[in-house]
Amino acid sequence: MKKLLLLAAVAVFTFSANAQEDEKAKSSKFGAKAGFNSTSLRVSFDGTSASESVSGFYLGVFGEFEVSEKFDIQPELQYVSVSEDGENSDFLIVPILAKFNVTEEFNILAGPQFDYLLDDEDGGLNRLGLGLAAGIAYNIDDNFVVDARYSLGLTNRTGDIDEFEGFDIKTTFNYIQVGLGYRF
């Protein structure tokens, strides 16, 4: 799984490097971002569900690759850390977002998001997950952008937990993020 994430990151940054070298390539921008993250663990069992949320922060890098005047592709690589009662959990998150430019300042974002649980002890959960992210962004100026998004976990993260064998259990991670980015 780590190899898959590493391969995805290398592909994103190789693509971005090639886009910069091509003088005829459409506009490309790169940046860094940071902000607030809330991760919600939702467990469904036999028609009943419960969830628990933990808060923390995220740090990351992103690229913006212009496809047309109204449409960009925005891949990101984020490190997320959340904690509660002295317990920490860390994730790598790779959203690959379609960015629709409603105006020069206002954008709508949507696309798939991969997340990978970095904790040494995963509690029997599958480390790799897939979600669907959607959000909005506002360009403060040419360099600064503020955004907010929600990601709904689509992958059942319940792994090899022996005591629940034979039961229909679904575990997902959902994310809420609000952050500030800077384009170089």
PDB file of C-alpha atoms in Angstrom:
ATOM      1  CA  MET A   1       0.000   0.000   0.000  1.00  0.00           C
ATOM      2  CA  LYS A   2       2.869   2.365   0.774  1.00  0.00           C
ATOM      3  CA  LYS A   3       4.252   1.632  -2.701  1.00  0.00           C
ATOM      4  CA  LEU A   4       0.904   2.605  -4.251  1.00  0.00           C
ATOM      5  CA  LEU A   5       0.885   5.974  -2.455  1.00  0.00           C
ATOM      6  CA  LEU A   6       4.522   6.596  -3.313  1.00  0.00           C
ATOM      7  CA  LEU A   7       3.817   5.754  -6.957  1.00  0.00           C
ATOM      8  CA  ALA A   8       0.833   8.159  -6.999  1.00  0.00           C
ATOM      9  CA  ALA A   9       2.930  10.967  -5.475  1.00  0.00           C
ATOM     10  CA  VAL A  10       5.791  10.381  -7.944  1.00  0.00           C
ATOM     11  CA  ALA A  11       3.322  10.364 -10.848  1.00  0.00           C
ATOM     12  CA  VAL A  12       1.753  13.661  -9.749  1.00  0.00           C
ATOM     13  CA  PHE A  13       5.086  15.414  -9.338  1.00  0.00           C
ATOM     14  CA  THR A  14       6.566  13.905 -12.533  1.00  0.00           C
ATOM     15  CA  PHE A  15       3.543  15.144 -14.430  1.00  0.00           C
ATOM     16  CA  SER A  16       3.959  18.594 -12.912  1.00  0.00           C
ATOM     17  CA  ALA A  17       7.669  18.721 -13.752  1.00  0.00           C
ATOM     18  CA  ASN A  18       6.955  17.743 -17.364  1.00  0.00           C
ATOM     19  CA  ALA A  19       4.226  20.362 -17.580  1.00  0.00           C
ATOM     20  CA  GLN A  20       6.687  23.062 -16.474  1.00  0.00           C
ATOM     21  CA  GLU A  21       9.304  22.021 -19.041  1.00  0.00           C
ATOM     22  CA  ASP A  22       6.872  22.246 -21.944  1.00  0.00           C
ATOM     23  CA  GLU A  23       6.735  25.929 -22.937  1.00  0.00           C
ATOM     24  CA  LYS A  24       3.478  25.334 -24.783  1.00  0.00           C
ATOM     25  CA  ALA A  25       1.851  23.707 -21.760  1.00  0.00           C
ATOM     26  CA  LYS A  26      -1.163  25.382 -20.211  1.00  0.00           C
ATOM     27  CA  SER A  27      -0.691  27.368 -17.008  1.00  0.00           C
ATOM     28  CA  SER A  28       0.496  25.372 -13.985  1.00  0.00           C
ATOM     29  CA  LYS A  29       0.824  26.596 -10.413  1.00  0.00           C
ATOM     30  CA  PHE A  30       2.140  24.948  -7.259  1.00  0.00           C
ATOM     31  CA  GLY A  31       1.706  25.711  -3.606  1.00  0.00           C
ATOM     32  CA  ALA A  32       1.592  24.684   0.023  1.00  0.00           C
ATOM     33  CA  LYS A  33      -1.374  24.604   2.369  1.00  0.00           C
ATOM     34  CA  ALA A  34      -2.257  24.048   6.003  1.00  0.00           C
ATOM     35  CA  GLY A  35      -5.380  24.075   8.098  1.00  0.00           C
ATOM     36  CA  PHE A  36      -7.890  22.478  10.453  1.00  0.00           C
ATOM     37  CA  ASN A  37      -8.943  18.845  10.004  1.00  0.00           C
ATOM     38  CA  SER A  38     -11.761  16.894  11.652  1.00  0.00           C
ATOM     39  CA  THR A  39     -11.766  13.144  11.050  1.00  0.00           C
ATOM     40  CA  SER A  40     -14.888  11.157  11.804  1.00  0.00           C
ATOM     41  CA  LEU A  41     -14.834   7.393  12.272  1.00  0.00           C
ATOM     42  CA  ARG A  42     -18.282   5.970  11.498  1.00  0.00           C
ATOM     43  CA  VAL A  43     -19.199   2.373  12.338  1.00  0.00           C
ATOM     44  CA  SER A  44     -22.428   0.738  11.119  1.00  0.00           C
ATOM     45  CA  PHE A  45     -23.563  -2.574  12.606  1.00  0.00           C
ATOM     46  CA  ASP A  46     -26.862  -4.358  12.010  1.00  0.00           C
ATOM     47  CA  GLY A  47     -28.790  -1.194  11.091  1.00  0.00           C
ATOM     48  CA  THR A  48     -27.281   0.909  13.889  1.00  0.00           C
ATOM     49  CA  SER A  49     -24.487   3.398  13.468  1.00  0.00           C
ATOM     50  CA  ALA A  50     -22.235   5.455  15.689  1.00  0.00           C
ATOM     51  CA  SER A  51     -19.485   7.942  14.989  1.00  0.00           C
ATOM     52  CA  GLU A  52     -16.663   9.643  16.805  1.00  0.00           C
ATOM     53  CA  SER A  53     -14.815  12.730  15.624  1.00  0.00           C
ATOM     54  CA  VAL A  54     -11.285  13.853  16.407  1.00  0.00           C
ATOM     55  CA  SER A  55      -9.663  17.139  15.431  1.00  0.00           C
ATOM     56  CA  GLY A  56      -6.204  18.139  14.349  1.00  0.00           C
ATOM     57  CA  PHE A  57      -4.346  19.771  11.496  1.00  0.00           C
ATOM     58  CA  TYR A  58      -3.111  19.099   8.001  1.00  0.00           C
ATOM     59  CA  LEU A  59      -0.068  20.223   6.001  1.00  0.00           C
ATOM     60  CA  GLY A  60       0.393  19.629   2.308  1.00  0.00           C
ATOM     61  CA  VAL A  61       1.404  20.586  -1.179  1.00  0.00           C
ATOM     62  CA  PHE A  62      -0.743  20.999  -4.278  1.00  0.00           C
ATOM     63  CA  GLY A  63      -0.601  21.648  -7.990  1.00  0.00           C
ATOM     64  CA  GLU A  64      -3.085  23.387 -10.260  1.00  0.00           C
ATOM     65  CA  PHE A  65      -3.029  22.329 -13.910  1.00  0.00           C
ATOM     66  CA  GLU A  66      -5.153  24.380 -16.280  1.00  0.00           C
ATOM     67  CA  VAL A  67      -7.238  22.307 -18.666  1.00  0.00           C
ATOM     68  CA  SER A  68      -9.351  25.213 -19.920  1.00  0.00           C
ATOM     69  CA  GLU A  69     -10.283  28.696 -18.781  1.00  0.00           C
ATOM     70  CA  LYS A  70     -13.031  27.297 -16.522  1.00  0.00           C
ATOM     71  CA  PHE A  71     -11.547  23.929 -15.531  1.00  0.00           C
ATOM     72  CA  ASP A  72      -8.371  22.822 -13.678  1.00  0.00           C
ATOM     73  CA  ILE A  73      -7.092  19.578 -12.174  1.00  0.00           C
ATOM     74  CA  GLN A  74      -5.780  19.970  -8.604  1.00  0.00           C
ATOM     75  CA  PRO A  75      -3.867  17.008  -7.124  1.00  0.00           C
ATOM     76  CA  GLU A  76      -2.671  17.305  -3.519  1.00  0.00           C
ATOM     77  CA  LEU A  77      -0.551  15.423  -1.029  1.00  0.00           C
ATOM     78  CA  GLN A  78      -1.412  16.027   2.645  1.00  0.00           C
ATOM     79  CA  TYR A  79      -0.150  14.868   6.006  1.00  0.00           C
ATOM     80  CA  VAL A  80      -2.979  14.817   8.583  1.00  0.00           C
ATOM     81  CA  SER A  81      -2.541  14.461  12.341  1.00  0.00           C
ATOM     82  CA  VAL A  82      -5.479  14.185  14.753  1.00  0.00           C
ATOM     83  CA  SER A  83      -5.482  13.547  18.485  1.00  0.00           C
ATOM     84  CA  GLU A  84      -7.827  13.008  21.402  1.00  0.00           C
ATOM     85  CA  ASP A  85      -7.027  12.158  25.023  1.00  0.00           C
ATOM     86  CA  GLY A  86      -3.337  11.740  24.230  1.00  0.00           C
ATOM     87  CA  GLU A  87      -4.017   9.284  21.373  1.00  0.00           C
ATOM     88  CA  ASN A  88      -2.706  10.380  17.964  1.00  0.00           C
ATOM     89  CA  SER A  89      -3.588   9.124  14.495  1.00  0.00           C
ATOM     90  CA  ASP A  90      -1.761  10.131  11.327  1.00  0.00           C
ATOM     91  CA  PHE A  91      -2.852   9.851   7.709  1.00  0.00           C
ATOM     92  CA  LEU A  92      -1.539  10.575   4.228  1.00  0.00           C
ATOM     93  CA  ILE A  93      -4.297  11.951   2.022  1.00  0.00           C
ATOM     94  CA  VAL A  94      -4.145  12.267  -1.785  1.00  0.00           C
ATOM     95  CA  PRO A  95      -7.143  14.123  -3.258  1.00  0.00           C
ATOM     96  CA  ILE A  96      -7.299  14.475  -7.052  1.00  0.00           C
ATOM     97  CA  LEU A  97      -9.826  17.227  -7.566  1.00  0.00           C
ATOM     98  CA  ALA A  98     -11.565  18.708 -10.567  1.00  0.00           C
ATOM     99  CA  LYS A  99     -11.708  22.463 -10.047  1.00  0.00           C
ATOM    100  CA  PHE A 100     -14.478  24.428 -11.745  1.00  0.00           C
ATOM    101  CA  ASN A 101     -13.691  28.152 -11.883  1.00  0.00           C
ATOM    102  CA  VAL A 102     -17.088  29.826 -11.381  1.00  0.00           C
ATOM    103  CA  THR A 103     -15.417  33.266 -11.295  1.00  0.00           C
ATOM    104  CA  GLU A 104     -11.786  34.365 -10.987  1.00  0.00           C
ATOM    105  CA  GLU A 105     -12.161  34.249  -7.205  1.00  0.00           C
ATOM    106  CA  PHE A 106     -14.684  31.455  -6.519  1.00  0.00           C
ATOM    107  CA  ASN A 107     -14.130  27.741  -7.323  1.00  0.00           C
ATOM    108  CA  ILE A 108     -15.977  24.462  -6.803  1.00  0.00           C
ATOM    109  CA  LEU A 109     -13.893  21.325  -6.128  1.00  0.00           C
ATOM    110  CA  ALA A 110     -14.858  17.649  -6.444  1.00  0.00           C
ATOM    111  CA  GLY A 111     -13.118  14.337  -7.010  1.00  0.00           C
ATOM    112  CA  PRO A 112     -11.738  11.133  -5.537  1.00  0.00           C
ATOM    113  CA  GLN A 113      -9.616  11.119  -2.396  1.00  0.00           C
ATOM    114  CA  PHE A 114      -7.313   8.340  -1.234  1.00  0.00           C
ATOM    115  CA  ASP A 115      -6.249   8.123   2.394  1.00  0.00           C
ATOM    116  CA  TYR A 116      -3.698   5.904   4.098  1.00  0.00           C
ATOM    117  CA  LEU A 117      -3.591   5.268   7.859  1.00  0.00           C
ATOM    118  CA  LEU A 118       0.020   5.661   9.064  1.00  0.00           C
ATOM    119  CA  ASP A 119      -0.431   4.379  12.635  1.00  0.00           C
ATOM    120  CA  ASP A 120       1.732   1.448  13.755  1.00  0.00           C
ATOM    121  CA  GLU A 121      -1.287  -0.204  15.350  1.00  0.00           C
ATOM    122  CA  ASP A 122      -4.246  -0.076  12.988  1.00  0.00           C
ATOM    123  CA  GLY A 123      -6.693  -1.934  15.256  1.00  0.00           C
ATOM    124  CA  GLY A 124      -7.489  -4.374  12.453  1.00  0.00           C
ATOM    125  CA  LEU A 125      -8.650  -1.621  10.080  1.00  0.00           C
ATOM    126  CA  ASN A 126      -7.647  -1.576   6.427  1.00  0.00           C
ATOM    127  CA  ARG A 127      -5.033   1.122   6.017  1.00  0.00           C
ATOM    128  CA  LEU A 128      -6.007   2.293   2.507  1.00  0.00           C
ATOM    129  CA  GLY A 129      -9.335   3.945   1.773  1.00  0.00           C
ATOM    130  CA  LEU A 130     -11.158   5.749  -1.014  1.00  0.00           C
ATOM    131  CA  GLY A 131     -13.538   8.652  -0.595  1.00  0.00           C
ATOM    132  CA  LEU A 132     -15.316  11.346  -2.542  1.00  0.00           C
ATOM    133  CA  ALA A 133     -14.344  14.937  -1.737  1.00  0.00           C
ATOM    134  CA  ALA A 134     -16.306  18.105  -2.533  1.00  0.00           C
ATOM    135  CA  GLY A 135     -15.760  21.694  -1.503  1.00  0.00           C
ATOM    136  CA  ILE A 136     -15.322  25.345  -2.353  1.00  0.00           C
ATOM    137  CA  ALA A 137     -12.321  27.650  -2.647  1.00  0.00           C
ATOM    138  CA  TYR A 138     -11.910  31.398  -2.694  1.00  0.00           C
ATOM    139  CA  ASN A 139      -8.859  33.104  -4.232  1.00  0.00           C
ATOM    140  CA  ILE A 140      -7.988  36.013  -1.939  1.00  0.00           C
ATOM    141  CA  ASP A 141      -5.397  37.211  -4.478  1.00  0.00           C
ATOM    142  CA  ASP A 142      -2.986  35.597  -6.978  1.00  0.00           C
ATOM    143  CA  ASN A 143      -1.082  33.852  -4.182  1.00  0.00           C
ATOM    144  CA  PHE A 144      -3.472  33.137  -1.299  1.00  0.00           C
ATOM    145  CA  VAL A 145      -6.472  30.802  -1.391  1.00  0.00           C
ATOM    146  CA  VAL A 146      -8.824  29.662   1.370  1.00  0.00           C
ATOM    147  CA  ASP A 147     -10.840  26.465   0.960  1.00  0.00           C
ATOM    148  CA  ALA A 148     -13.252  24.173   2.766  1.00  0.00           C
ATOM    149  CA  ARG A 149     -14.184  20.618   1.865  1.00  0.00           C
ATOM    150  CA  TYR A 150     -15.894  17.457   3.018  1.00  0.00           C
ATOM    151  CA  SER A 151     -14.808  13.946   2.092  1.00  0.00           C
ATOM    152  CA  LEU A 152     -17.179  11.016   2.405  1.00  0.00           C
ATOM    153  CA  GLY A 153     -15.488   7.656   2.933  1.00  0.00           C
ATOM    154  CA  LEU A 154     -16.638   5.039   0.416  1.00  0.00           C
ATOM    155  CA  THR A 155     -14.395   2.122   1.389  1.00  0.00           C
ATOM    156  CA  ASN A 156     -15.279  -0.265   4.208  1.00  0.00           C
ATOM    157  CA  ARG A 157     -12.227  -0.108   6.475  1.00  0.00           C
ATOM    158  CA  THR A 158     -13.239  -3.075   8.662  1.00  0.00           C
ATOM    159  CA  GLY A 159     -10.389  -5.482   8.176  1.00  0.00           C
ATOM    160  CA  ASP A 160      -9.402  -8.712   9.831  1.00  0.00           C
ATOM    161  CA  ILE A 161     -11.060  -8.321  13.210  1.00  0.00           C
ATOM    162  CA  ASP A 162     -11.667 -11.891  14.357  1.00  0.00           C
ATOM    163  CA  GLU A 163     -14.290 -11.165  17.016  1.00  0.00           C
ATOM    164  CA  PHE A 164     -16.634  -9.637  14.389  1.00  0.00           C
ATOM    165  CA  GLU A 165     -16.340 -12.432  11.840  1.00  0.00           C
ATOM    166  CA  GLY A 166     -19.723 -13.257  10.306  1.00  0.00           C
ATOM    167  CA  PHE A 167     -21.290  -9.885  11.173  1.00  0.00           C
ATOM    168  CA  ASP A 168     -22.097  -7.108   8.718  1.00  0.00           C
ATOM    169  CA  ILE A 169     -19.926  -4.248   9.964  1.00  0.00           C
ATOM    170  CA  LYS A 170     -18.956  -1.195   7.935  1.00  0.00           C
ATOM    171  CA  THR A 171     -16.331   1.308   9.074  1.00  0.00           C
ATOM    172  CA  THR A 172     -15.555   4.517   7.156  1.00  0.00           C
ATOM    173  CA  PHE A 173     -13.485   7.675   7.652  1.00  0.00           C
ATOM    174  CA  ASN A 174     -14.991  11.061   6.737  1.00  0.00           C
ATOM    175  CA  TYR A 175     -13.031  14.319   6.730  1.00  0.00           C
ATOM    176  CA  ILE A 176     -13.853  18.015   7.085  1.00  0.00           C
ATOM    177  CA  GLN A 177     -11.057  20.446   6.237  1.00  0.00           C
ATOM    178  CA  VAL A 178     -10.724  24.227   6.268  1.00  0.00           C
ATOM    179  CA  GLY A 179      -7.392  25.695   5.254  1.00  0.00           C
ATOM    180  CA  LEU A 180      -5.239  28.389   3.740  1.00  0.00           C
ATOM    181  CA  GLY A 181      -2.982  27.835   0.735  1.00  0.00           C
ATOM    182  CA  TYR A 182      -0.147  29.806  -0.801  1.00  0.00           C
ATOM    183  CA  ARG A 183       0.729  29.552  -4.528  1.00  0.00           C
ATOM    184  CA  PHE A 184       4.394  30.022  -5.432  1.00  0.00           C
TER     185      PHE A 184
END
